[in-house]
Coordinates of C-alpha atoms in Angstrom, one line a residue:
X1 CA 99.3 100.8 98.0
X2 CA 98.0 99.5 101.3
X3 CA 99.2 102.6 103.1
X4 CA 97.5 104.8 100.5
X5 CA 94.2 102.9 100.8
X6 CA 94.4 103.1 104.6
X7 CA 94.9 106.8 104.3
X8 CA 91.8 107.0 102.1
X9 CA 89.6 105.0 104.3
X10 CA 90.5 106.8 107.6
X11 CA 90.2 110.1 105.8
X12 CA 86.6 109.8 104.9
X13 CA 85.5 112.6 107.1
X14 CA 87.3 111.9 110.3
X15 CA 87.4 115.4 111.9
X16 CA 88.5 116.8 115.1
X17 CA 91.0 114.0 115.7
X18 CA 94.1 115.3 117.4
X19 CA 97.4 113.9 116.2
X20 CA 100.6 114.6 118.1
X21 CA 104.2 113.7 117.3
X22 CA 103.7 110.1 118.6
X23 CA 103.7 107.5 115.9
X24 CA 100.5 105.9 117.2
X25 CA 97.6 108.0 118.3
X26 CA 94.3 107.3 120.0
X27 CA 91.3 108.6 118.2
X28 CA 88.9 110.5 120.4
X29 CA 85.9 112.3 119.1
X30 CA 85.4 113.4 115.5
X31 CA 83.1 111.9 112.9
X32 CA 83.0 109.9 109.7
X33 CA 80.9 111.4 107.0
X34 CA 79.9 108.9 104.2
X35 CA 78.5 109.6 100.8
X36 CA 76.7 106.5 99.5
X37 CA 77.3 106.0 95.8
X38 CA 74.4 106.3 93.3
X39 CA 74.3 102.4 93.3
X40 CA 73.6 102.3 97.0
X41 CA 71.0 105.1 96.7
X42 CA 69.3 103.2 93.9
X43 CA 69.3 100.0 96.0
X44 CA 67.7 101.8 98.9
X45 CA 65.2 103.8 96.8
X46 CA 62.3 101.6 98.0
X47 CA 63.5 101.5 101.6
X48 CA 62.9 103.5 104.7
X49 CA 66.3 104.5 106.2
X50 CA 66.3 105.5 109.8
X51 CA 69.2 106.4 112.0
X52 CA 70.3 104.6 115.1
X53 CA 71.2 107.5 117.4
X54 CA 73.6 109.2 117.5
X55 CA 74.2 108.5 113.8
X56 CA 72.6 110.9 111.3
X57 CA 70.9 110.4 107.9
X58 CA 70.3 113.4 105.7
X59 CA 66.8 113.4 104.1
X60 CA 68.0 112.7 100.6
X61 CA 70.1 109.7 101.9
X62 CA 73.2 111.3 100.2
X63 CA 75.0 111.8 103.5
X64 CA 75.5 109.6 106.5
X65 CA 77.3 110.8 109.6
X66 CA 78.6 108.7 112.5
X67 CA 80.5 109.9 115.6
X68 CA 83.9 108.3 116.3
X69 CA 83.8 106.5 119.6
X70 CA 87.4 105.3 119.8
X71 CA 90.2 103.9 117.8
X72 CA 93.9 104.0 117.1
X73 CA 96.0 105.0 114.1
X74 CA 99.6 104.6 113.1
X75 CA 100.6 108.0 111.7
X76 CA 103.4 106.5 109.6
X77 CA 101.3 104.0 107.7
X78 CA 97.8 105.2 108.6
X79 CA 96.9 101.7 109.5
X80 CA 94.3 101.2 112.3
X81 CA 90.7 101.1 113.2
X82 CA 88.0 103.6 114.2
X83 CA 84.9 102.5 116.1
X84 CA 81.7 104.4 115.6
X85 CA 78.5 105.0 117.6
X86 CA 75.1 104.8 115.9
X87 CA 74.0 103.1 112.7
X88 CA 71.1 102.5 110.3
X89 CA 67.8 100.7 110.4
X90 CA 66.4 99.6 107.0
X91 CA 63.0 98.3 106.0
X92 CA 62.1 98.0 102.4
X93 CA 59.1 97.9 100.1
X94 CA 56.5 97.9 102.9
X95 CA 58.0 94.8 104.4
X96 CA 57.9 94.0 108.1
X97 CA 61.5 93.0 108.4
X98 CA 64.0 95.4 109.8
X99 CA 67.7 95.1 109.1
X100 CA 70.0 97.1 111.5
X101 CA 73.5 98.0 110.7
X102 CA 75.3 99.3 113.8
X103 CA 78.7 99.7 115.5
X104 CA 80.4 100.6 112.2
X105 CA 84.2 100.1 112.1
X106 CA 86.7 101.7 109.6
X107 CA 89.4 99.0 109.3
X108 CA 92.6 99.5 107.5
X109 CA 94.5 96.6 109.0
X110 CA 93.9 94.2 106.1
X111 CA 94.8 94.1 102.5
X112 CA 91.8 96.2 101.5
X113 CA 90.3 99.0 103.7
X114 CA 86.7 98.4 104.5
X115 CA 83.9 99.7 106.6
X116 CA 82.2 96.9 108.5
X117 CA 79.0 96.7 110.5
X118 CA 77.3 94.5 113.1
X119 CA 74.0 93.3 111.8
X120 CA 70.7 92.3 113.3
X121 CA 67.4 91.3 111.8
X122 CA 64.2 92.1 113.7
X123 CA 66.3 92.6 116.9
X124 CA 68.2 89.3 116.6
X125 CA 72.0 90.0 116.5
X126 CA 73.8 88.6 113.5
X127 CA 77.4 88.9 112.5
X128 CA 79.9 91.6 111.5
X129 CA 80.0 92.0 107.7
X130 CA 82.1 94.0 105.3
X131 CA 79.6 96.8 104.4
X132 CA 81.2 99.3 102.1
X133 CA 84.5 100.3 100.5
X134 CA 85.5 103.8 99.4
X135 CA 86.0 104.9 95.8
X136 CA 88.7 107.5 95.9
X137 CA 91.5 109.2 94.0
X138 CA 94.7 110.5 95.5
X139 CA 93.9 114.1 94.8
X140 CA 90.8 113.8 97.0
X141 CA 92.9 113.7 100.2
X142 CA 93.0 116.9 102.3
X143 CA 95.4 117.1 105.2
X144 CA 94.9 120.1 107.4
X145 CA 97.0 119.9 110.5
X146 CA 95.2 117.5 112.8
X147 CA 92.4 116.6 110.4
X148 CA 92.5 114.1 107.6
X149 CA 89.6 114.3 105.3
X150 CA 88.2 113.6 101.8
X151 CA 85.5 115.5 100.2
X152 CA 82.5 113.7 98.9
X153 CA 84.1 110.3 98.4
X154 CA 81.4 107.8 97.5
X155 CA 81.3 104.3 99.1
X156 CA 80.1 101.2 97.3
X157 CA 78.4 98.1 98.7
X158 CA 80.4 94.9 99.2
X159 CA 79.2 91.7 97.7
X160 CA 78.4 90.5 101.3
X161 CA 76.3 93.6 102.0
X162 CA 74.4 93.4 98.7
X163 CA 73.6 89.7 99.4
X164 CA 72.5 90.5 102.9
X165 CA 70.2 93.3 101.7
X166 CA 68.7 91.1 99.0
X167 CA 68.2 88.0 101.2
X168 CA 66.8 90.0 104.1
X169 CA 64.8 92.8 102.6
X170 CA 64.0 91.5 99.1

């Protein structure tokens, strides 16, 4: 099950990642495309969501795109990590507080795959938190040569992320 979940997490839109015959590959380039669940979109409905470059946010907040900076992946187990550039800045309900989520990491080395983020509030660095987890089914996996991807897999907030959003932004 861990291997399957690792596959799911790393497959959420990593593209242009070359995988050769070696059992462990270095990830260079590509991107992760996330589709926030309706729950996340509802939570952020009263918020201004801005990108931290080079991340991208589509106007409807239904797609978030982050370039892969580096990482490594075991091809046999699909266990590994992928570091990303960019992130998100959130301010909600006209408040003056800004929560930044940056340096996203897809991590499949633990029992449960997770996407984590470094946090900062009004420019003061915080800690790395588990941010979201994917909600996927096996039939959603698409393996095309050197690309592993999933189509439109939603991600849901972790308890830690929901608590942070509530406590910081109201």
